[in-house]
PDB file of C-alpha atoms in Angstrom:
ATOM      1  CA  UNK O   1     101.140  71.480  68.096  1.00 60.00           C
ATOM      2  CA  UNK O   2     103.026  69.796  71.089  1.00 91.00           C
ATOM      3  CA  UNK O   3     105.449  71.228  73.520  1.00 95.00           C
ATOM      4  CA  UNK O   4     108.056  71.497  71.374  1.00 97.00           C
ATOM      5  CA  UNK O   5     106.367  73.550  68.563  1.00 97.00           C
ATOM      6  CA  UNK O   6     105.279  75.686  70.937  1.00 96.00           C
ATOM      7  CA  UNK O   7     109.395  76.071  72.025  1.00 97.00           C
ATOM      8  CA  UNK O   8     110.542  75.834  68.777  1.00 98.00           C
ATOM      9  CA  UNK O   9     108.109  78.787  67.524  1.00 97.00           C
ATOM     10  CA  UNK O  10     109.350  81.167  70.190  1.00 96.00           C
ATOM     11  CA  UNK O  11     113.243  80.431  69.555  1.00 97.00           C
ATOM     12  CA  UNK O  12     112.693  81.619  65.911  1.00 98.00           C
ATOM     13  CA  UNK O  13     110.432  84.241  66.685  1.00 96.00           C
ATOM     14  CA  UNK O  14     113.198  85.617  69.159  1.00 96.00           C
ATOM     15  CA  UNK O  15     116.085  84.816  66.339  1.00 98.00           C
ATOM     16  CA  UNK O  16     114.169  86.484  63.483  1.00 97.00           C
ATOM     17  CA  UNK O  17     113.791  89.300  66.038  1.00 96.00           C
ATOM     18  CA  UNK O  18     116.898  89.765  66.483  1.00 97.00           C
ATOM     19  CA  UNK O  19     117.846  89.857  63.074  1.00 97.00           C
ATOM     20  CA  UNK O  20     115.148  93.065  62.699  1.00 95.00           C
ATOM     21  CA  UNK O  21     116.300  94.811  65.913  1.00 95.00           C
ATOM     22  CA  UNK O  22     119.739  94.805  65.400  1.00 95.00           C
ATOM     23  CA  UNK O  23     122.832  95.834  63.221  1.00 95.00           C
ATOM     24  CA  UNK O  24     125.143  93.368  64.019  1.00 97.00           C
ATOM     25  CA  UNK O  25     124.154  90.138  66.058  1.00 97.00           C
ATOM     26  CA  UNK O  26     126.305  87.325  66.262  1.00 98.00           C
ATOM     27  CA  UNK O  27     125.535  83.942  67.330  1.00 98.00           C
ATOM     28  CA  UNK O  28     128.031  82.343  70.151  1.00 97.00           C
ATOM     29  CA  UNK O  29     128.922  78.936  69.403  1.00 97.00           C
ATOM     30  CA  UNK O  30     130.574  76.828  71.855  1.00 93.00           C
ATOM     31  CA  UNK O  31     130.224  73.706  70.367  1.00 94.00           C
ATOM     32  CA  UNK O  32     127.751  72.018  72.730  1.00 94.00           C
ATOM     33  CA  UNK O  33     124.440  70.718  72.157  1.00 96.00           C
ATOM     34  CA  UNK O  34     122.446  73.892  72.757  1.00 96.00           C
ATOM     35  CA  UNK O  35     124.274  75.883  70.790  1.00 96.00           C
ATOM     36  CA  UNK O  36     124.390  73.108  67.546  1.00 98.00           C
ATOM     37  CA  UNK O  37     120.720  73.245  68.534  1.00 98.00           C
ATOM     38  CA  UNK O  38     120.766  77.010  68.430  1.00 98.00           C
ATOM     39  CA  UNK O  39     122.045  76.764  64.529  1.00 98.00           C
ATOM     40  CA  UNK O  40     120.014  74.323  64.082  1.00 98.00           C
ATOM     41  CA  UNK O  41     116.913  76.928  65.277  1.00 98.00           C
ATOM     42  CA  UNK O  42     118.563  79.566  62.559  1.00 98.00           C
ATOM     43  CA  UNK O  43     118.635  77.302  59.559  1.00 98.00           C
ATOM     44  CA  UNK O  44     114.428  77.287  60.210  1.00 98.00           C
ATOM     45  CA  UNK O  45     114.517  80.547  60.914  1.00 98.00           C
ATOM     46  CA  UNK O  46     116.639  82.001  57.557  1.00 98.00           C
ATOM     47  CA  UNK O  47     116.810  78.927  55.159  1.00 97.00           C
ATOM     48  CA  UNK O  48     117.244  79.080  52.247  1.00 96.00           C
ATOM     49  CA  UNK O  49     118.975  82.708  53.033  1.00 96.00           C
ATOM     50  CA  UNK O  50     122.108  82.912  54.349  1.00 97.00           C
ATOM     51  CA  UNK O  51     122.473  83.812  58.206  1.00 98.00           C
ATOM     52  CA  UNK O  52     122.067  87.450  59.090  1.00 98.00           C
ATOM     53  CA  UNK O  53     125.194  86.864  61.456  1.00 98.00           C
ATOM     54  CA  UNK O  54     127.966  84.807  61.349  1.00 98.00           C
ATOM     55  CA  UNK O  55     129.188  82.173  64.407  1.00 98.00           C
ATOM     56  CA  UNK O  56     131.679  83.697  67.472  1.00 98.00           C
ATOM     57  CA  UNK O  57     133.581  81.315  68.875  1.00 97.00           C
ATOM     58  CA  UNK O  58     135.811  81.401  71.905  1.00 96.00           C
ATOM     59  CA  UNK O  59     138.686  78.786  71.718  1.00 96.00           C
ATOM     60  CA  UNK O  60     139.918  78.559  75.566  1.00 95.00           C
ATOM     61  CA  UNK O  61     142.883  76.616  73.620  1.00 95.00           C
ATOM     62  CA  UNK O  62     141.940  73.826  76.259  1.00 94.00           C
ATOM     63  CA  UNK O  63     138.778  72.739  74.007  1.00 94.00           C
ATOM     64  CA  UNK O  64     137.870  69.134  73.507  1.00 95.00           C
ATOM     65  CA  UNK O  65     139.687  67.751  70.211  1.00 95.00           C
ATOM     66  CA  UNK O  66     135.930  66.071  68.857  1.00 96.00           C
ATOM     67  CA  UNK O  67     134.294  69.707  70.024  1.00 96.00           C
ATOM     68  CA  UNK O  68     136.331  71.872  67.904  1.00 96.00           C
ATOM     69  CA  UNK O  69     136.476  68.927  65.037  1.00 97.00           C
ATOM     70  CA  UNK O  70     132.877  68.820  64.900  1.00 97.00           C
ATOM     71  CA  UNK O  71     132.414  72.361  64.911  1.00 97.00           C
ATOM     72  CA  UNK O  72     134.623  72.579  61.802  1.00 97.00           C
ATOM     73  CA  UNK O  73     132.576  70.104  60.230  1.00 97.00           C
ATOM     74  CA  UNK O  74     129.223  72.132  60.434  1.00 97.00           C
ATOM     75  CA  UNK O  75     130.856  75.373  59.334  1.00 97.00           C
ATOM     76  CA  UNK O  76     131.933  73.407  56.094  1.00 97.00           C
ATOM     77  CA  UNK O  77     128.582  71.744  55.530  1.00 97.00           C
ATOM     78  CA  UNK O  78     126.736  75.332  56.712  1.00 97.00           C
ATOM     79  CA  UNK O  79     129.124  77.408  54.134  1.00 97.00           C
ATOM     80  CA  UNK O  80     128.174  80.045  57.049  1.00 98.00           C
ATOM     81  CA  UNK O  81     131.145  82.817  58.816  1.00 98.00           C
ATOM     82  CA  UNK O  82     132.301  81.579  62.046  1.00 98.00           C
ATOM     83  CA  UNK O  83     134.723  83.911  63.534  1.00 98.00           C
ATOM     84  CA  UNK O  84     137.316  82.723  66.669  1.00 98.00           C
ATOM     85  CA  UNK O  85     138.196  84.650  69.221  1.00 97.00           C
ATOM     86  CA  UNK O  86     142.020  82.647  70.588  1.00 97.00           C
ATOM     87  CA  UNK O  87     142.331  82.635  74.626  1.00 97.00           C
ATOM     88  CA  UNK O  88     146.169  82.220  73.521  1.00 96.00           C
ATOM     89  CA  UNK O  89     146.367  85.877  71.995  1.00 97.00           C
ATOM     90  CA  UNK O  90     145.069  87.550  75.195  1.00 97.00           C
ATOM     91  CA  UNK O  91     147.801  85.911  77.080  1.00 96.00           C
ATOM     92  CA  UNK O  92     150.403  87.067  74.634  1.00 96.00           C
ATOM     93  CA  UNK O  93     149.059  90.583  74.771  1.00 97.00           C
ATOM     94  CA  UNK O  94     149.353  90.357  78.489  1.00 96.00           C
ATOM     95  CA  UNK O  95     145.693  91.518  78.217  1.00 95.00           C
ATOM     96  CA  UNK O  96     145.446  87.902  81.295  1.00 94.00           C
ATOM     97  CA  UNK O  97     147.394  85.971  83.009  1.00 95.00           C
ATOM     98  CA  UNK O  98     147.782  82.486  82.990  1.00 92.00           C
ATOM     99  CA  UNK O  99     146.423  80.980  86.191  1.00 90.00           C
ATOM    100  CA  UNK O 100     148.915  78.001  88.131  1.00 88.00           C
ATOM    101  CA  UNK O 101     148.646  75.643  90.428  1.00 85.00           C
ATOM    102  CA  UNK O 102     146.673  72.367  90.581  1.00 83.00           C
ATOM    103  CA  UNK O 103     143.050  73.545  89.510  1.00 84.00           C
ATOM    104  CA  UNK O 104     144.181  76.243  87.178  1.00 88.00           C
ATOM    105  CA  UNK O 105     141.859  76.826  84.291  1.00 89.00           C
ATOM    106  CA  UNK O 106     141.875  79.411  81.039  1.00 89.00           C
ATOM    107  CA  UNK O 107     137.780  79.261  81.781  1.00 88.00           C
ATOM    108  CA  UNK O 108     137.637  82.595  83.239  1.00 88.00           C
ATOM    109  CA  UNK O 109     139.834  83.826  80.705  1.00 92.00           C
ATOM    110  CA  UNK O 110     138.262  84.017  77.762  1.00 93.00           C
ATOM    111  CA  UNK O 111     135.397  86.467  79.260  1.00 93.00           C
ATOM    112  CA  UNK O 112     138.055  89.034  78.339  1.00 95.00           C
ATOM    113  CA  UNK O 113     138.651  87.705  75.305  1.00 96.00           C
ATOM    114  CA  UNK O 114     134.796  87.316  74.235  1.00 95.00           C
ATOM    115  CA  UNK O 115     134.454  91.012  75.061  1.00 94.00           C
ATOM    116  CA  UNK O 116     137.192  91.647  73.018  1.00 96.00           C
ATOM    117  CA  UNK O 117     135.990  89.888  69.649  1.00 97.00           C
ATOM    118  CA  UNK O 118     132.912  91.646  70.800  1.00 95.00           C
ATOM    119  CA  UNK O 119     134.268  95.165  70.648  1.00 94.00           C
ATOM    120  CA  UNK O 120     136.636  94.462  67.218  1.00 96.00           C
ATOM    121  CA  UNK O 121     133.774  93.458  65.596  1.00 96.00           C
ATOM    122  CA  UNK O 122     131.483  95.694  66.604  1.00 95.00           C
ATOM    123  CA  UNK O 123     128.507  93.182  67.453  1.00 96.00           C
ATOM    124  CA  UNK O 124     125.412  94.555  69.058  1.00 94.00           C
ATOM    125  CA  UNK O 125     123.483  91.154  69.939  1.00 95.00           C
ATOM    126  CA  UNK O 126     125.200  87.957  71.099  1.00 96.00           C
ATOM    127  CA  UNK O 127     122.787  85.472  70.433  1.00 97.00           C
ATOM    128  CA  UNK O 128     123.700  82.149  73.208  1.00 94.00           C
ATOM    129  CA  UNK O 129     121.980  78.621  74.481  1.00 92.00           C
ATOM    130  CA  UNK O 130     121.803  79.670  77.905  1.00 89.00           C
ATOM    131  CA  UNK O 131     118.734  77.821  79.489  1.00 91.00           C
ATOM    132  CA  UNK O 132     116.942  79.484  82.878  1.00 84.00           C
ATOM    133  CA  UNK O 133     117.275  75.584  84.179  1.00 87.00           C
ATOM    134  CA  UNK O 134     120.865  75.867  83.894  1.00 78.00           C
ATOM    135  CA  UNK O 135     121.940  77.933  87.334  1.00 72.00           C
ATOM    136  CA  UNK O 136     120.251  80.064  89.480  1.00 71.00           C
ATOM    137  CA  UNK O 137     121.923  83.071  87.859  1.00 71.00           C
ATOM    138  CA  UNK O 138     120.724  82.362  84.646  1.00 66.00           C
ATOM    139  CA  UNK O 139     117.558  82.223  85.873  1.00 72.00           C
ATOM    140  CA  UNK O 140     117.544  85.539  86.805  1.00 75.00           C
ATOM    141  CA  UNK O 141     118.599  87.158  82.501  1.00 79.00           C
ATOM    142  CA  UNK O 142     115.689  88.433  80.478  1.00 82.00           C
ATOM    143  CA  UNK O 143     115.117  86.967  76.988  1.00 85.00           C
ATOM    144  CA  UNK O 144     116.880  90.152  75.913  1.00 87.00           C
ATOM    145  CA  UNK O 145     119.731  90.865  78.382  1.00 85.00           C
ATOM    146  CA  UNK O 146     121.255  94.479  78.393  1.00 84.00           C
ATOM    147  CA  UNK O 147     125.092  94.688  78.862  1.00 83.00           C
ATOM    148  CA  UNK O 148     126.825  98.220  79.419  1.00 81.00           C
ATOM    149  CA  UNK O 149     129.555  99.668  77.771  1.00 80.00           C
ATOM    150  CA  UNK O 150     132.050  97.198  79.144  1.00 75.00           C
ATOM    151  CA  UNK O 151     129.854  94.534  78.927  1.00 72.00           C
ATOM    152  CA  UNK O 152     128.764  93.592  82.775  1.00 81.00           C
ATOM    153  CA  UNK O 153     125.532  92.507  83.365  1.00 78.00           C
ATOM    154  CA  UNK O 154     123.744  94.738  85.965  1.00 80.00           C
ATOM    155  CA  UNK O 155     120.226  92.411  87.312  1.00 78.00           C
ATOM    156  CA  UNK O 156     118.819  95.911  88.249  1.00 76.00           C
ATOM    157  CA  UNK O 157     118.801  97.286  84.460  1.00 77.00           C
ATOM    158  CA  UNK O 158     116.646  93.898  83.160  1.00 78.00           C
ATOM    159  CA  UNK O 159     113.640  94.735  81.310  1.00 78.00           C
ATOM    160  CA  UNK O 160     110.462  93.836  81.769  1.00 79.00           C
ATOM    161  CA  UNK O 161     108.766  91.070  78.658  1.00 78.00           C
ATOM    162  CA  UNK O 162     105.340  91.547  78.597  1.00 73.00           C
ATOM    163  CA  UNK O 163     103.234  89.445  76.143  1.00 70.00           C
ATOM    164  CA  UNK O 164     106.809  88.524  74.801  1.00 78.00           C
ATOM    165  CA  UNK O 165     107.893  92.342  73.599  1.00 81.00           C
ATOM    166  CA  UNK O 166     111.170  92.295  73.552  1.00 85.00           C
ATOM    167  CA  UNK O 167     113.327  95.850  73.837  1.00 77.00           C
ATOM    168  CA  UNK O 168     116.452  95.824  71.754  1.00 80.00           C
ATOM    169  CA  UNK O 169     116.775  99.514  71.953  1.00 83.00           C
ATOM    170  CA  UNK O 170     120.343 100.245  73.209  1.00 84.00           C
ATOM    171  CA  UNK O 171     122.657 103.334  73.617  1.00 83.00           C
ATOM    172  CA  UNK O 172     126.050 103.202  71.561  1.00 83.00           C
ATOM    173  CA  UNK O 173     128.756 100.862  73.320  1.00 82.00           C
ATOM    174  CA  UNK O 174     125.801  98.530  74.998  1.00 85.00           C
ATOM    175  CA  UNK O 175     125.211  95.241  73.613  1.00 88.00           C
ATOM    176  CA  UNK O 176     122.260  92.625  74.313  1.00 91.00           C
ATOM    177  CA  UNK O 177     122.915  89.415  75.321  1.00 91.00           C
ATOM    178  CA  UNK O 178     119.997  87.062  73.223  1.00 94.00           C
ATOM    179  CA  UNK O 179     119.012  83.327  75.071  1.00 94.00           C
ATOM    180  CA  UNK O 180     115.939  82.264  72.416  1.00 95.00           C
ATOM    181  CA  UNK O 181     116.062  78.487  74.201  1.00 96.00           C
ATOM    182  CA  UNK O 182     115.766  80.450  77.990  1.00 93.00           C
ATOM    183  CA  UNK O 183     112.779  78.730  78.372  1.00 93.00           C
ATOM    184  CA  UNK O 184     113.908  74.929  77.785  1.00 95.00           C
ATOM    185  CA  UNK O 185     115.334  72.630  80.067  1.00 93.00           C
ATOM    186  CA  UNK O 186     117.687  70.111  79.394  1.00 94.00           C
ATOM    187  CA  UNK O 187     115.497  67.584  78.644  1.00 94.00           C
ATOM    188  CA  UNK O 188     113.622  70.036  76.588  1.00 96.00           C
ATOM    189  CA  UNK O 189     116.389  69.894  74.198  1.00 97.00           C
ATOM    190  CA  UNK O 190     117.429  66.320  74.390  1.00 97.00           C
ATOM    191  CA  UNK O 191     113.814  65.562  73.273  1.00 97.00           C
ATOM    192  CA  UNK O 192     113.907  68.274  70.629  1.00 97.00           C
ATOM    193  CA  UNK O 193     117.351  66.812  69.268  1.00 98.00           C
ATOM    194  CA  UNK O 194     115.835  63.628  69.122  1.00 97.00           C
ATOM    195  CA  UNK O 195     113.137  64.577  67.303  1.00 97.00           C
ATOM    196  CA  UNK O 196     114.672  66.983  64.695  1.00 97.00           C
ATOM    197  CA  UNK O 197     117.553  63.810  64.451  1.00 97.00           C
ATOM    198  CA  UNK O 198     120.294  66.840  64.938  1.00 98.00           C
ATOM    199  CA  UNK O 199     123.907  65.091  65.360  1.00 97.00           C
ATOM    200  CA  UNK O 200     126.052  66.106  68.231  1.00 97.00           C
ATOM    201  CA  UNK O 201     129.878  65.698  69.287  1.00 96.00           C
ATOM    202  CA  UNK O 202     130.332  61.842  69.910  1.00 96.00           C
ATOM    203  CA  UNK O 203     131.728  63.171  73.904  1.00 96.00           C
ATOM    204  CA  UNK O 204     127.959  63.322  75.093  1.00 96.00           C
ATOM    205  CA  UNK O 205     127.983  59.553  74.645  1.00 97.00           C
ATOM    206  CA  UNK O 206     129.024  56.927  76.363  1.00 97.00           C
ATOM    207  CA  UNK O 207     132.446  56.617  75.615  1.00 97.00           C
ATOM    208  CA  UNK O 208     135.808  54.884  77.037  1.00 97.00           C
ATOM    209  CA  UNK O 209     138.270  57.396  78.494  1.00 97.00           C
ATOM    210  CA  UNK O 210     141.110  58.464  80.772  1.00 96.00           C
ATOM    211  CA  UNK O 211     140.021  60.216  83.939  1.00 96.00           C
ATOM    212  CA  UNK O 212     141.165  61.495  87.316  1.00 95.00           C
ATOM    213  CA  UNK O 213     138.930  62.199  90.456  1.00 94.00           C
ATOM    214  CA  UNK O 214     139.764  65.750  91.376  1.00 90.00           C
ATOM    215  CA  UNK O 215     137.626  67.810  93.999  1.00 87.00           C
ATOM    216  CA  UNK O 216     135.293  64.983  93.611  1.00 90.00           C
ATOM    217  CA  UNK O 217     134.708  65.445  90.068  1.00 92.00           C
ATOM    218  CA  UNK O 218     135.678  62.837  86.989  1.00 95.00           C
ATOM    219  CA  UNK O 219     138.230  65.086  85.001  1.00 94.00           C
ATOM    220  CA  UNK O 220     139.766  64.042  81.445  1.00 94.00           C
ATOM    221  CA  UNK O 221     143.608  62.836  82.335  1.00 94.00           C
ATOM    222  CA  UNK O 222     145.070  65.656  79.791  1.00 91.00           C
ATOM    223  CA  UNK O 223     148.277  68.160  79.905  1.00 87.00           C
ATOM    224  CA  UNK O 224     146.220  70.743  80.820  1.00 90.00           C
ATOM    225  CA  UNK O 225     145.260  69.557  83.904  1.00 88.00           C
ATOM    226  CA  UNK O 226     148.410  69.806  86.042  1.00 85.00           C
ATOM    227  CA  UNK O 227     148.463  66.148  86.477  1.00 87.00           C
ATOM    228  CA  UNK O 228     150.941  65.166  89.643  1.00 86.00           C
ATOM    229  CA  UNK O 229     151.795  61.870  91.545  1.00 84.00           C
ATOM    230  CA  UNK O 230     148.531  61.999  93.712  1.00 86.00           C
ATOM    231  CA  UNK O 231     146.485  61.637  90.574  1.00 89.00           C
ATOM    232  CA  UNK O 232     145.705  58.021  89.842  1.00 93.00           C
ATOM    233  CA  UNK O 233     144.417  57.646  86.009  1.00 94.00           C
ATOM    234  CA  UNK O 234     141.628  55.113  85.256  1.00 95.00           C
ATOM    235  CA  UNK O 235     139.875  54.093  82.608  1.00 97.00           C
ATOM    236  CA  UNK O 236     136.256  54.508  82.831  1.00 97.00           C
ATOM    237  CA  UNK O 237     133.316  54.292  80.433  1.00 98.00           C
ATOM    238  CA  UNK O 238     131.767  57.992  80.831  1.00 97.00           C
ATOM    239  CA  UNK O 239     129.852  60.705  78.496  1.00 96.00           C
ATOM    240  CA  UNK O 240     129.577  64.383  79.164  1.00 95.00           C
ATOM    241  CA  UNK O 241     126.486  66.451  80.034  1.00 93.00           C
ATOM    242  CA  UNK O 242     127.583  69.774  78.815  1.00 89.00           C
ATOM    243  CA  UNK O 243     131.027  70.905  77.015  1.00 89.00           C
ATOM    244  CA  UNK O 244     133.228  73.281  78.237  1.00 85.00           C
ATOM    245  CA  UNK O 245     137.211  73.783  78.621  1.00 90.00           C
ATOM    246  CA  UNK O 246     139.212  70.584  79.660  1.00 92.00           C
ATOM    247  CA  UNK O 247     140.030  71.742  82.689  1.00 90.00           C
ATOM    248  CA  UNK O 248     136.792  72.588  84.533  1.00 89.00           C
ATOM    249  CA  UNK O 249     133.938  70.227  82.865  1.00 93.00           C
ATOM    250  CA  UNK O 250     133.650  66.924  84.392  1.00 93.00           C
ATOM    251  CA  UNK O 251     132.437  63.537  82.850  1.00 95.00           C
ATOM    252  CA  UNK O 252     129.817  61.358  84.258  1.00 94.00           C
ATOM    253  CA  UNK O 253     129.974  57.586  84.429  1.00 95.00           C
ATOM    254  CA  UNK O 254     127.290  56.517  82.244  1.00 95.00           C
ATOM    255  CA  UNK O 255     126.091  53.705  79.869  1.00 95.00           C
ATOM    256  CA  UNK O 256     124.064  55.590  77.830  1.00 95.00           C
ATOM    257  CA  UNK O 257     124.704  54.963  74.065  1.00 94.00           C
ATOM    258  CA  UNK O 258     121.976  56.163  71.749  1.00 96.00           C
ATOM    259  CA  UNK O 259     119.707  59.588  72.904  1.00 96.00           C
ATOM    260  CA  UNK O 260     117.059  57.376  74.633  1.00 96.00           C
ATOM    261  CA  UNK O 261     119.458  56.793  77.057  1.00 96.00           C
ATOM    262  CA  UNK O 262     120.117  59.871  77.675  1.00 96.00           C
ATOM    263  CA  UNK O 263     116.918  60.887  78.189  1.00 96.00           C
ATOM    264  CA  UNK O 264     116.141  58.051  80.573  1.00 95.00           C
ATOM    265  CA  UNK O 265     119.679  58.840  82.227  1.00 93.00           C
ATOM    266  CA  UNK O 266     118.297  62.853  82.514  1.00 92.00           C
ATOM    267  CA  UNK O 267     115.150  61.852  84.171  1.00 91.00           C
ATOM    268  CA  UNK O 268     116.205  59.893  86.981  1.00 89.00           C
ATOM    269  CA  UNK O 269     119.354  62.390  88.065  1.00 82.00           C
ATOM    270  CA  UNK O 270     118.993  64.789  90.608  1.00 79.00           C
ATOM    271  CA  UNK O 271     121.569  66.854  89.987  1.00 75.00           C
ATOM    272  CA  UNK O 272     121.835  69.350  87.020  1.00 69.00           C
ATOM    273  CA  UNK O 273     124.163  69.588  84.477  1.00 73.00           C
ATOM    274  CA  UNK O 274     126.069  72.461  85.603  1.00 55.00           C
ATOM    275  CA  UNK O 275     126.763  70.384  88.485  1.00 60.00           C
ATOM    276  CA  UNK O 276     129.631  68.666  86.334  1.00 57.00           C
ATOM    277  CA  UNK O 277     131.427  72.425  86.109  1.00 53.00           C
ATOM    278  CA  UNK O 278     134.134  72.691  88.378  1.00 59.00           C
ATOM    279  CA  UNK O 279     133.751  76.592  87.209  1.00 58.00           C
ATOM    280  CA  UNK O 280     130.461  77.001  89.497  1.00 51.00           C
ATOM    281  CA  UNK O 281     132.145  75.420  92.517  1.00 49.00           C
ATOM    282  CA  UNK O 282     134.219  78.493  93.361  1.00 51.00           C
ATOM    283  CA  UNK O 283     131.329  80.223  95.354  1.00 50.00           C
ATOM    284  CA  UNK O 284     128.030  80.068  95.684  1.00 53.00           C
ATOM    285  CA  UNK O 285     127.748  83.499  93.424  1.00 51.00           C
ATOM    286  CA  UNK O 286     130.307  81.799  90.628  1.00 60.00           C
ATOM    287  CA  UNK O 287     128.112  82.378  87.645  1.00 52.00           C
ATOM    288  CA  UNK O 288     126.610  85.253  89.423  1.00 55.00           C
ATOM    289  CA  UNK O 289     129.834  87.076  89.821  1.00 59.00           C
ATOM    290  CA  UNK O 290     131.498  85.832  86.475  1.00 54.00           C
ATOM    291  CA  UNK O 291     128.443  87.143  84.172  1.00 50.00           C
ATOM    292  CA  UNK O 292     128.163  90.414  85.642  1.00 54.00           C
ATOM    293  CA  UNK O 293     131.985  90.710  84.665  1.00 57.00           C
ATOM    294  CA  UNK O 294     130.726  89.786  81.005  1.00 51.00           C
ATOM    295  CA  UNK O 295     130.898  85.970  81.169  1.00 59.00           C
ATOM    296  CA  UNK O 296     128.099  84.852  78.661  1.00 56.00           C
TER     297      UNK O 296
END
């Protein structure tokens, strides 16, 4: 077995685990490559069986149009539940408010809208691709990631995973936050997409497209973005390194094609792929501060 056996092993050990732990998991879907990966995982793990949960996910109402079209796609060729949870209906219920200004973005937003969908629905287990590689935060979760009854994440209350035991024991209200790819890195993945030929949204490669340099970053020229007359909007050939709302994930300039490309492109950057969300800019504590307010 190579590298990726060994990963691959683990992630379904840790999904069919969670499927015997719990009464109601879930799987978070965002629509990015470690999530598709993440269903991808399942289908090993419970094929020919139906999944043992169905796929949350959380529509900031800002999504990219080819992330929520290929999304629909799988969920008609899976013939599996996917449940949404709408940004839009927490702002009608005045349950957030709309940010404004020039860098507003619904990304915080729809942490009270996960927990939400999370509480209606009664889910115990939110299975998610979060990757230990991915922010020094993340770094920090447990396989197995307690959340309390209002689902903040306390770093005190992790658990220890000996000889990869993992402790879904909860009291009523608490949830556990899953991550069965925590120990992959990006290029982890790529490689294991490769591989396993798994397809992807057509926005992680290189790709002609309207942009704007905001704060530094390449942001797609859309409505959502509060464009004014100091934006200038050029055409550029980029792709995008991880998929989030349109209004805090930036593109990269890139020629990369096909996944080799990629891969090459991966290995010679220094910087990771988080460092294309404006989202994680806000303090040095961003993800920190947002995930122990129930951000996944």
């Amino acid at each position: 077995m190579d590298y990726l056996d060994h990963l691959e092993a683990e992630a379904i050990y840790i999904l069919r685990e969670v499927a015997g732990q719990f009464e109601k998991p879930a799987l978070l879907f965002s629509g990015g490559k470690d999530s598709i990966t993440l269903v991808h995982l399942a289908k090993k793990a419970f094929r020919p069986g139906r999944f043992p949960f169905p796929l949350v996910h959380i529509d900031t109402g800002h999504n990219f149009p080819e992330t929520i079209a290929f999304r629909d796609e799988l969920i008609a060729e899976l013939q599996e539940e996917l449940i949404v949870g709408y940004v839009q209906d927490s702002i009608d219920a005045g349950k957030v408010v709309e940010q404004k200004g020039k860098n507003a973005s619904r990304n915080q937003l729809q942490t009270t809208t996960l927990l939400d969908t999370i509480a209606e629905n009664g889910f115990d287990a939110c299975i998610g691709g979060a990757r230990r590689d991915e922010e020094k935060a993340r770094a920090k979760e447990r396989i197995f990631s307690v959340r309390d009854e209002f689902g903040q994440w306390d770093p005190k209350r992790q658990r220890p995973e000996l000889w990869n035991i993992y402790n879904g024991r909860i009291f009523k209200g608490e949830n556990v936050r899953v991550f069965p790819i925590s120990n992959w890195t990006e290029l982890d993945v790529w490689n294991y997409i490769r591989r396993e030929n798994i397809k992807l949204p057509s926005i992680y490669f290189s790709h002609e497209r309207d942009v704007i340099t905001r704060n530094g970053q390449l942001m797609t020229a859309t409505e959502f973005l509060n464009i004014d007359h100091e934006d200038i909007v050029q055409r550029h050939r980029v792709r995008f390194r991880t998929v989030g709302d349109m209004t805090c994930t930036a593109a990269v300039l890139s020629e990369a094609y096909h996944i080799d490309d990629i891969i090459e492109e991966i290995q010679l950057s220094n910087v990771s792929e988080r460092g294309a969300r404006m989202d994680d800019k806000v303090s040095e504590a961003a993800m920190e501060d947002r995930k122990k307010g129930g951000y996944f």
